[in-house]
mmCIF file of C-alpha atoms in Angstrom:
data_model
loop_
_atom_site.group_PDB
_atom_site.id
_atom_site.type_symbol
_atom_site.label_atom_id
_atom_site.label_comp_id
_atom_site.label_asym_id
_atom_site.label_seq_id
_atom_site.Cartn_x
_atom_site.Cartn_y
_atom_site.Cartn_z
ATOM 1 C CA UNK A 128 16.720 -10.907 -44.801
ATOM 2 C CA UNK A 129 14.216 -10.907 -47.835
ATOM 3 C CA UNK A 130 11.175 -11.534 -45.683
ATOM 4 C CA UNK A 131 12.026 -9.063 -43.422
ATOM 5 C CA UNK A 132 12.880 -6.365 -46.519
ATOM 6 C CA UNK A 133 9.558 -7.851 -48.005
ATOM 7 C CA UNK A 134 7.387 -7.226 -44.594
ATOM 8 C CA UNK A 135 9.156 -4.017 -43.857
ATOM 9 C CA UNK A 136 7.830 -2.844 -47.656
ATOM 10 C CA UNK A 137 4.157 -4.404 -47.541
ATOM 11 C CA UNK A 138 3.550 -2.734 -44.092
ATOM 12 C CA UNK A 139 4.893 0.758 -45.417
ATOM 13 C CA UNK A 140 2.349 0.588 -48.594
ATOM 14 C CA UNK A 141 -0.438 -0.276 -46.893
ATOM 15 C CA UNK A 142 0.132 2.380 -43.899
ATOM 16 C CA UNK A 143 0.567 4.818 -46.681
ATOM 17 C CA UNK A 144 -2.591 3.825 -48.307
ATOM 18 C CA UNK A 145 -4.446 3.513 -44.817
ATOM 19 C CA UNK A 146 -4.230 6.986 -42.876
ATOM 20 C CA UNK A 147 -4.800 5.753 -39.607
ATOM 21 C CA UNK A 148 -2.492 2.725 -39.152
ATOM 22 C CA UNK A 149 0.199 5.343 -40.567
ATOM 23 C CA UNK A 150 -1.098 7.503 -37.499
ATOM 24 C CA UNK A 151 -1.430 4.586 -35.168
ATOM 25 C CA UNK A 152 2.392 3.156 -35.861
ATOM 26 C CA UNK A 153 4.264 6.349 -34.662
ATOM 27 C CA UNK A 154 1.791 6.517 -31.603
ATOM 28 C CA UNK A 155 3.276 2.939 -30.914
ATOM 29 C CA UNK A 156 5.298 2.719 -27.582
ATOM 30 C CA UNK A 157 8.673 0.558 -26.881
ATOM 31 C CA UNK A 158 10.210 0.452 -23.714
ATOM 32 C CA UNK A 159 13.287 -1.467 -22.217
ATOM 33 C CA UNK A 160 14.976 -2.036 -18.982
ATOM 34 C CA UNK A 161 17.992 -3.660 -17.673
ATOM 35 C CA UNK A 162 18.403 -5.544 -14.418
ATOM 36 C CA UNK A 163 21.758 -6.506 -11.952
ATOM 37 C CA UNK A 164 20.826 -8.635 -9.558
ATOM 38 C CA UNK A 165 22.631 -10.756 -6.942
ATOM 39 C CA UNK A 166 21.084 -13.659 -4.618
ATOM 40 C CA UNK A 167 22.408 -15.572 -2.190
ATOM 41 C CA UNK A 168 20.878 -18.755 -0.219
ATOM 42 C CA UNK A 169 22.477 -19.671 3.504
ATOM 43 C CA UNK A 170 21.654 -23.443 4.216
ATOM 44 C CA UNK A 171 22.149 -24.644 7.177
ATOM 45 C CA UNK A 172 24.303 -28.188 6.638
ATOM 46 C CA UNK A 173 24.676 -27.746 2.689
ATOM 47 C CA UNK A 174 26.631 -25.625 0.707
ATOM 48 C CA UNK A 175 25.323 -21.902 -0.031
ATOM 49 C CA UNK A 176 23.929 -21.292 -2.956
ATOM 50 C CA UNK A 177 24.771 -18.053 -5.132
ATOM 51 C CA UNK A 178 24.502 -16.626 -8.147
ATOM 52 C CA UNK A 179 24.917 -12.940 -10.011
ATOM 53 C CA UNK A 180 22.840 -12.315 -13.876
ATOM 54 C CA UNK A 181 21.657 -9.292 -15.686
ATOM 55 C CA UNK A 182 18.301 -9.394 -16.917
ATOM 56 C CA UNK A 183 16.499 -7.722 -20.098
ATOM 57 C CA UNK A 184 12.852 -6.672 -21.054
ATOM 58 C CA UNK A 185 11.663 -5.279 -24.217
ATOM 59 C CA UNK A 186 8.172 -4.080 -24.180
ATOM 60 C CA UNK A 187 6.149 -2.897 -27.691
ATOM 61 C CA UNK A 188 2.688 -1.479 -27.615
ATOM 62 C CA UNK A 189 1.130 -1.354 -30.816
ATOM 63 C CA UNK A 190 -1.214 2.323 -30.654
ATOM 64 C CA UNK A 191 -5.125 1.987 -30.725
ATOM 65 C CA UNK A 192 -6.856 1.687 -33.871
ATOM 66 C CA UNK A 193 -10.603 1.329 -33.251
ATOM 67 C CA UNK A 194 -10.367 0.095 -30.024
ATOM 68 C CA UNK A 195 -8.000 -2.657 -31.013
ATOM 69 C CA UNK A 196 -4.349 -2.527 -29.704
ATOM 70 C CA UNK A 197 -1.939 -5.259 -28.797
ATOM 71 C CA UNK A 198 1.565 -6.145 -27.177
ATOM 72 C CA UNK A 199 5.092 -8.040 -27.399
ATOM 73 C CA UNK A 200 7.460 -8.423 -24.457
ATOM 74 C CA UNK A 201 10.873 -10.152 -24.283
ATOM 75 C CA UNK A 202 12.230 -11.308 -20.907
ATOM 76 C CA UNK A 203 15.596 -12.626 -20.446
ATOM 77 C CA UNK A 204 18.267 -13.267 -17.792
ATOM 78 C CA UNK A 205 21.848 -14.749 -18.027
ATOM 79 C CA UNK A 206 23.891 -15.523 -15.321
ATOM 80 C CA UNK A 207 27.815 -13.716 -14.887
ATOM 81 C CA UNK A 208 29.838 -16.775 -14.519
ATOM 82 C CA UNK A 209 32.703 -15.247 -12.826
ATOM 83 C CA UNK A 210 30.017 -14.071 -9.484
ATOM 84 C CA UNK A 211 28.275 -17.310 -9.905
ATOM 85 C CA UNK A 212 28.519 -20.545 -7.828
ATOM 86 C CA UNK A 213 29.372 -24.072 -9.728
ATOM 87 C CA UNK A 214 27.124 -26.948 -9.344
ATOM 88 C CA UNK A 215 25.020 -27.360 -6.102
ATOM 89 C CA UNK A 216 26.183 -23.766 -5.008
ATOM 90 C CA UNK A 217 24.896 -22.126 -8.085
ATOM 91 C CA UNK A 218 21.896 -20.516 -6.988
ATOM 92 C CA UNK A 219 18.910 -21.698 -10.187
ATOM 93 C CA UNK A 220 16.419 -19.162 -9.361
ATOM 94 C CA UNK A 221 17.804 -16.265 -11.015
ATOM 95 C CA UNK A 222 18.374 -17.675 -14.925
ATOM 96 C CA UNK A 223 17.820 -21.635 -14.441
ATOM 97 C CA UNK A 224 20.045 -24.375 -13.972
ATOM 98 C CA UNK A 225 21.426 -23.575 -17.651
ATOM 99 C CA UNK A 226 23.359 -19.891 -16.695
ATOM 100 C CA UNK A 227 20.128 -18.311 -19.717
ATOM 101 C CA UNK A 228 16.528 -17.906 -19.812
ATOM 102 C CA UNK A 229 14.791 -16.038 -22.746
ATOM 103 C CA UNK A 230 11.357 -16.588 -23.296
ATOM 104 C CA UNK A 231 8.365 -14.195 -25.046
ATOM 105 C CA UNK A 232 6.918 -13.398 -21.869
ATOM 106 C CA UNK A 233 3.982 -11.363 -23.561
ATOM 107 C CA UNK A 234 2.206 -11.145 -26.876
ATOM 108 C CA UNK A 235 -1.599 -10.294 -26.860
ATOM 109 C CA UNK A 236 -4.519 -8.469 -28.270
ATOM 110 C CA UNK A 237 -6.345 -5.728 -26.223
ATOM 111 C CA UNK A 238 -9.812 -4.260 -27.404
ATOM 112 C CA UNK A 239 -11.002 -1.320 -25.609
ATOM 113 C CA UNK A 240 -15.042 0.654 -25.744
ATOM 114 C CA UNK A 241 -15.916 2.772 -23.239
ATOM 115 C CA UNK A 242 -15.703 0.936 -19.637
ATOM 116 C CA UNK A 243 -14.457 -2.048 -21.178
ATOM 117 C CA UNK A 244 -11.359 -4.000 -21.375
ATOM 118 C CA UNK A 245 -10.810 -7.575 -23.249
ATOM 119 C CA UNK A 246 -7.495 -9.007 -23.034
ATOM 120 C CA UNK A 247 -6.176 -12.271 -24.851
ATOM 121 C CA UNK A 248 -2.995 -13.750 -25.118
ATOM 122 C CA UNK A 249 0.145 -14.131 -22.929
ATOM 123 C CA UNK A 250 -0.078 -10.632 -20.571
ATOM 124 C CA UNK A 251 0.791 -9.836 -16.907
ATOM 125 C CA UNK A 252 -2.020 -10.018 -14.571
ATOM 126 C CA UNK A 253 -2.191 -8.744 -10.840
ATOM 127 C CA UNK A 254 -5.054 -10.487 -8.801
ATOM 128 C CA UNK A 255 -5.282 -11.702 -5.498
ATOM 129 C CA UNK A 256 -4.160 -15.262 -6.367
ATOM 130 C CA UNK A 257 -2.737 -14.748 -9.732
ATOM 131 C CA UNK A 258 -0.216 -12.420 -10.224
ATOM 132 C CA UNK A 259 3.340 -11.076 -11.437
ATOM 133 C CA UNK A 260 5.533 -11.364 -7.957
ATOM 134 C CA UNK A 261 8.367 -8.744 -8.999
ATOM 135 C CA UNK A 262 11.309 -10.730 -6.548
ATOM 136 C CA UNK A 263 13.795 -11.592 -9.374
ATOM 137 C CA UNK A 264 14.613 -10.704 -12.653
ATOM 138 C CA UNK A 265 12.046 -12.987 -14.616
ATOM 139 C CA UNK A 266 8.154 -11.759 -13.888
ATOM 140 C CA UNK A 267 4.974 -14.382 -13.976
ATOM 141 C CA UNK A 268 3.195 -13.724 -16.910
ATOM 142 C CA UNK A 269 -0.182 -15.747 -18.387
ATOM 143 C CA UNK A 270 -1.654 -17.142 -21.413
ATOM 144 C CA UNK A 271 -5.132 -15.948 -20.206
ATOM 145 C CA UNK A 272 -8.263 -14.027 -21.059
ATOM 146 C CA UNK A 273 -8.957 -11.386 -19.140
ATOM 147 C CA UNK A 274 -12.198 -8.620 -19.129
ATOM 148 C CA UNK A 275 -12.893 -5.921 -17.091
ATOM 149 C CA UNK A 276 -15.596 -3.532 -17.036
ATOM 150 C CA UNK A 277 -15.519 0.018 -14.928
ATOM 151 C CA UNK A 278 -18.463 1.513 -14.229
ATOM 152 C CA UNK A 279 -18.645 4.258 -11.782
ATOM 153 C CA UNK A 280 -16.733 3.362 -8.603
ATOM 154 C CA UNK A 281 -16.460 -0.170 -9.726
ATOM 155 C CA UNK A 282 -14.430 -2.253 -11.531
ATOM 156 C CA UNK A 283 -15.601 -5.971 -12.809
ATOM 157 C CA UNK A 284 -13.419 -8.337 -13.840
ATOM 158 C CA UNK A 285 -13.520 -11.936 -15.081
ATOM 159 C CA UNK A 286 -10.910 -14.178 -16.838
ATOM 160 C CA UNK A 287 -9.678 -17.579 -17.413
ATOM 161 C CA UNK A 288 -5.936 -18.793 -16.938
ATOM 162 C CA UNK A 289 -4.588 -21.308 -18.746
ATOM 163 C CA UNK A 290 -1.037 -21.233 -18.538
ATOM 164 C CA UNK A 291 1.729 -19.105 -16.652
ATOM 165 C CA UNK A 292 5.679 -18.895 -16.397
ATOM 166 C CA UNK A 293 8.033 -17.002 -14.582
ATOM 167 C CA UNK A 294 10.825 -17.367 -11.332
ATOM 168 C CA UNK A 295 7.602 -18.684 -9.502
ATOM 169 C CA UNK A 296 7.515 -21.889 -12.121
ATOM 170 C CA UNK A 297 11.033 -22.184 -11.802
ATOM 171 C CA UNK A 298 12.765 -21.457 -14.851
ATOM 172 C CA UNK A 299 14.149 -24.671 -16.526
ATOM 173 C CA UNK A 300 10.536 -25.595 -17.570
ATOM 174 C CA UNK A 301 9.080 -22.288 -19.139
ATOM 175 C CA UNK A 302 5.085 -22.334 -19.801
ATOM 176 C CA UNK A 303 3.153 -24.852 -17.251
ATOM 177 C CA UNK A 304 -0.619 -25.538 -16.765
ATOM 178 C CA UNK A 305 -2.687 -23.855 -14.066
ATOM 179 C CA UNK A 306 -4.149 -26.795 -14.027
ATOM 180 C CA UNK A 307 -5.308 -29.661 -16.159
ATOM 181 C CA UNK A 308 -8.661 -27.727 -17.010
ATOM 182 C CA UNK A 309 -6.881 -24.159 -16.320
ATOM 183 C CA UNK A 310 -8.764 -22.055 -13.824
ATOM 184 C CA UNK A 311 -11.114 -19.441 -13.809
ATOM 185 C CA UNK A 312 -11.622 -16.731 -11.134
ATOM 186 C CA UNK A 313 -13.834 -13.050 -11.008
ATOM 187 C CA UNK A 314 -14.076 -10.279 -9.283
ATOM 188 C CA UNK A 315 -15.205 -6.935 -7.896
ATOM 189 C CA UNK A 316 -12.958 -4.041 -7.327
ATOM 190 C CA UNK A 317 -14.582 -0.730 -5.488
ATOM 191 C CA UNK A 318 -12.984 2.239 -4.171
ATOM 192 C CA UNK A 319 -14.411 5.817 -3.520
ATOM 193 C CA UNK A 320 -13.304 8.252 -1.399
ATOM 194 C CA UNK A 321 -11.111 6.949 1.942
ATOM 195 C CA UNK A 322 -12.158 3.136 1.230
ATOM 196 C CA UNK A 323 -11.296 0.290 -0.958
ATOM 197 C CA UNK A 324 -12.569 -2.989 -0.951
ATOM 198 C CA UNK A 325 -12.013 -6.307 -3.024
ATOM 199 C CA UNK A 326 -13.939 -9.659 -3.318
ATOM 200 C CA UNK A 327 -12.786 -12.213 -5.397
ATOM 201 C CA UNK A 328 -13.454 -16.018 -6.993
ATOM 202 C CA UNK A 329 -11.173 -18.710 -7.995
ATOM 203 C CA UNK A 330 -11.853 -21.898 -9.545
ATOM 204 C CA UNK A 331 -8.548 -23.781 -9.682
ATOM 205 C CA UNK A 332 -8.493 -27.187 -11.360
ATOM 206 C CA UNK A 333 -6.557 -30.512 -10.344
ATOM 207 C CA UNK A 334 -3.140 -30.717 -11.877
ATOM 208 C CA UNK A 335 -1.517 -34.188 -12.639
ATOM 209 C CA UNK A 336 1.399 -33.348 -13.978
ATOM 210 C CA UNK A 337 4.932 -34.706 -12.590
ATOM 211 C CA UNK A 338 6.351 -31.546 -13.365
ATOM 212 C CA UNK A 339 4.308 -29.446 -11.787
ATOM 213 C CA UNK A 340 5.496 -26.189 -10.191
ATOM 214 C CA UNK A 341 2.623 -26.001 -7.942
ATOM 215 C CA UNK A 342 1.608 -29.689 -7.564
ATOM 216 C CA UNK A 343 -2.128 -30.315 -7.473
ATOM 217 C CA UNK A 344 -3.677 -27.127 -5.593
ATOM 218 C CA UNK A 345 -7.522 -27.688 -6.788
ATOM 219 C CA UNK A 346 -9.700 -25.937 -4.971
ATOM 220 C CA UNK A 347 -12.028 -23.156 -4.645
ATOM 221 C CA UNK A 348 -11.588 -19.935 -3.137
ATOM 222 C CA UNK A 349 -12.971 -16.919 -1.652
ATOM 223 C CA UNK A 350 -10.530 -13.435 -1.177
ATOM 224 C CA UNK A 351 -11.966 -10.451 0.657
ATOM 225 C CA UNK A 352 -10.660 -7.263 1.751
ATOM 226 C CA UNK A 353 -11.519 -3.860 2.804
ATOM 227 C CA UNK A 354 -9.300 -0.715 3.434
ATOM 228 C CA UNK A 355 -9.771 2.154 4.803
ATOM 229 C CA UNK A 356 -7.641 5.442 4.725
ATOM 230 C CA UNK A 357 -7.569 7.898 7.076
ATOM 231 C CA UNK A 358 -6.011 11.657 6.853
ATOM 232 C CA UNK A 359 -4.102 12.661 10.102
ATOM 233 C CA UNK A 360 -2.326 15.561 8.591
ATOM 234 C CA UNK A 361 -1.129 16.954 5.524
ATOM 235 C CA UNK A 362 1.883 15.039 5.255
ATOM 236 C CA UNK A 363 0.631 11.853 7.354
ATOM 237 C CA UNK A 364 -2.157 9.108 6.279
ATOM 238 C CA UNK A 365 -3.204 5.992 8.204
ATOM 239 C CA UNK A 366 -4.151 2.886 5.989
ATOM 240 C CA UNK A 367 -5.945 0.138 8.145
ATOM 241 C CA UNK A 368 -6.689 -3.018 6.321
ATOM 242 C CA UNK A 369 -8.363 -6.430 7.036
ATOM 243 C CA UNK A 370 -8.584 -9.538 4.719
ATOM 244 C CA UNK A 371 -9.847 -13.009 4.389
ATOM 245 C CA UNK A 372 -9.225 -16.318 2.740
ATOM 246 C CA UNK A 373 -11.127 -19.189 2.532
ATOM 247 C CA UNK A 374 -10.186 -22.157 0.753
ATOM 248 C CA UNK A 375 -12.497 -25.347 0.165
ATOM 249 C CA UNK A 376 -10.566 -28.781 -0.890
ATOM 250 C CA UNK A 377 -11.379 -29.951 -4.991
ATOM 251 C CA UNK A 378 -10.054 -33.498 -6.408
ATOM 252 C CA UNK A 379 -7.523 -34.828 -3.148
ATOM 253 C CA UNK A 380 -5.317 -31.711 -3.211
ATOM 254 C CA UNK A 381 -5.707 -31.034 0.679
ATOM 255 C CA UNK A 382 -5.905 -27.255 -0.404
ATOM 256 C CA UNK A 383 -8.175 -26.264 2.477
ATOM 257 C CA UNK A 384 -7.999 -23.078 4.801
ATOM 258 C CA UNK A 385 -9.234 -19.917 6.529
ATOM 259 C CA UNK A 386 -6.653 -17.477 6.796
ATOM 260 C CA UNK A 387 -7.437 -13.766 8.313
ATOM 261 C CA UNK A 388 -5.111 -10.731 7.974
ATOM 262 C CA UNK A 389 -5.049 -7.404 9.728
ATOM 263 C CA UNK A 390 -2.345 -4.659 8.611
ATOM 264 C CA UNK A 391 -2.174 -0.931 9.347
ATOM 265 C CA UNK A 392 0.588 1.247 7.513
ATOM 266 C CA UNK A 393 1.512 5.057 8.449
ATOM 267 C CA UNK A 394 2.575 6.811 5.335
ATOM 268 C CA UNK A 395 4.939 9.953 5.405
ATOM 269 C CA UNK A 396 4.220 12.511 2.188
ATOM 270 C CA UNK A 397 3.484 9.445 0.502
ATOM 271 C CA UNK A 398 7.077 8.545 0.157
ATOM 272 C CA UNK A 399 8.009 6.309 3.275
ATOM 273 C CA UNK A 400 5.553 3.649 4.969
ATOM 274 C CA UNK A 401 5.861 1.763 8.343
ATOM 275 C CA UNK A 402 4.199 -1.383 7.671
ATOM 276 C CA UNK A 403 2.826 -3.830 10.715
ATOM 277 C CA UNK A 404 1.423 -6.824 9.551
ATOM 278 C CA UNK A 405 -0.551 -10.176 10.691
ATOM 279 C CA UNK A 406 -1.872 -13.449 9.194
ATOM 280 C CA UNK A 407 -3.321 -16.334 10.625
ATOM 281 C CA UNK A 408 -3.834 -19.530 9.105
ATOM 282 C CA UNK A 409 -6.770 -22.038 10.159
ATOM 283 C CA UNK A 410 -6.180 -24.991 8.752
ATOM 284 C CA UNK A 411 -6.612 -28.650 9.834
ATOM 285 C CA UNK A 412 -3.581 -31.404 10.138
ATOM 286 C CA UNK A 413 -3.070 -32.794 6.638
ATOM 287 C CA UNK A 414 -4.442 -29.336 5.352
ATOM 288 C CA UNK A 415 -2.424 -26.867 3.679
ATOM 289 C CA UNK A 416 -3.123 -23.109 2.138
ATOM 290 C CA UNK A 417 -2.350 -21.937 -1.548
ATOM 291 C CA UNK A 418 -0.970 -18.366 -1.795
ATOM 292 C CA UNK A 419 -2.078 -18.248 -5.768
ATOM 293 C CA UNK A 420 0.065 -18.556 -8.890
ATOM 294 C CA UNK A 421 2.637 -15.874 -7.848
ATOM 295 C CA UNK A 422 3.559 -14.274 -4.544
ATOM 296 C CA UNK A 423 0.162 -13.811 -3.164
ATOM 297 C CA UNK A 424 -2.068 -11.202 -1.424
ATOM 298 C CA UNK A 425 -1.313 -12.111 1.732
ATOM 299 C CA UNK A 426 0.113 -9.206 4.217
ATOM 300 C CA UNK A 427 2.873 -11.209 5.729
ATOM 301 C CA UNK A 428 4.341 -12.415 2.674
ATOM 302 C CA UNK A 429 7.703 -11.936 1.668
ATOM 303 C CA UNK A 430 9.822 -12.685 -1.499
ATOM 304 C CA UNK A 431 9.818 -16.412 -1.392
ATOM 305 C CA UNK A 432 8.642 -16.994 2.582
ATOM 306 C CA UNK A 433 4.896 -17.388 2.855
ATOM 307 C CA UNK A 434 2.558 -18.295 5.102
ATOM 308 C CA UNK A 435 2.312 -21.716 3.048
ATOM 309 C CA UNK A 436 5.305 -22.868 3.933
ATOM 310 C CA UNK A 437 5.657 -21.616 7.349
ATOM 311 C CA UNK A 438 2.421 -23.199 8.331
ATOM 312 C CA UNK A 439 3.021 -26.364 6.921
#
């Protein structure tokens, strides 16, 4: 209690003595959220798996001050034992194998100038291969640097991942590598008008760690993808997309794949969408595909079925 009474005083001084942290800390933003979710795997010849938790997230953003701003999250998730199955028909996904998860999912520094965005520290990121895959009550998130820099109708982007955790690590291990040398990725963002279009890198290290949530998925890859929107009415718009993935093997991982994509959704006053969507993996035997550190980019994807393991 003293060094938080001691803390609390020292930052009250100073903001009265600086003007604009005492401006910045009322511009600073909190937000939380509560979650009730329910899950249920249907095996065939085992026992079904089940399991009910509430989740929490606590979110601080500290206000600019000279183009310097920064972040805290808290994610957790604990399971209700009485809507919960016991031993192999508890379902682990939702709050690990221990009923809890807590974890600071985010703390990082963010400077901003003009067009440009740095990012360092443990943050959410949403790329083609990296990204936060909302499907459960824990979100990835990434000890990573990240920049981007907008200029007109584009937006560049580079960054370097180093860790990640989240349901898609499973969550009785917390933080795990993206590799044992991380991996790196850029890209290019444009959009103007009726048309959008991506094209992305990834550099993806081996990984020899036992406990690997991924196992080792080395390899390099290309991501491409172009959109284009078209107005049929007022109240009706016609998104036709294409994308492309190819995937060249690094260190042994048999990581190695072209996979194409073609989707076209009809939107209603921009509140309900009729998706159709198609992927098609070339791969050879042996071969498989990596999705990405998350739930992927692909169109066909779907909470935990991908085209990973359906083409394996």
């Amino acid at each position: 209690m003293k060094l938080i009474i001691t803390l609390s005083l020292a930052t009250l001084i100073y903001a009265e003595q600086t003007p604009q942290i005492k401006q910045m800390l009322p511009e600073s933003k909190i937000s939380a959220k509560v979650d009730l979710l329910y899950s249920a795997n249907h095996i065939k010849n085992s026992p079904n798996q089940y399991a009910t938790a509430i989740g929490s997230n606590i979110f601080y953003e500290l206000a600019e001050y000279n183009g310097f701003s920064g972040g805290l999250e808290f994610s957790s998730a604990h399971n209700i034992n009485k809507f919960t199955g016991d031993g192999k028909k508890e379902n682990q996904t939702l709050s690990s194998s221990d009923g809890s998860y807590t974890q600071l999912t985010q703390g990082y520094i963010n400077y901003t100038h003009k067009g440009l965005n740095i990012r360092l520290g443990s943050q959410q990121i949403d790329t083609p291969l990296a990204d936060s895959d909302h499907i459960r009550l824990i979100d990835n998130r990434f000890q990573a640097f990240m920049a981007t820099y907008e200029l007109n109708d584009f937006v560049l982007t580079i960054g370097y991942l180093d860790k990640w955790q989240g349901t898609d690590t499973g969550l009785n291990n917390s933080w795990q590598n993206t590799g044992d040398n991380g991996a790196y990725f850029s890209g290019i963002f444009y959009s103007k008008g009726l048309i959008d279009y991506n094209i992305w890198y990834y550099d993806i290290s081996k990984d020899t760690l036992a406990e690997s949530a991924t196992g080792n998925v080395a390899n390099k890859s290309i991501y491409a993808d172009l959109t284009l929107h078209t107005k049929l009415s007022d109240n009706l718009m016609l998104n036709s997309s294409v994308q492309y993935l190819k995937q060249n093997e690094q260190s042994n991982s048999d990581i190695k794949a072209n996979i194409y994509g073609l989707m076209s959704e009809l939107v209603f006053k921009k509140d309900l969408t009729f998706c159709l969507a198609y992927n098609e993996s070339k791969k050879q035997n042996g071969k498989h595909s990596f999705s990405g550190f998350g739930g992927g980019t692909l169109y066909t994807n779907m909470d935990i079925m991908i085209i990973d393991d359906i083409t394996d």
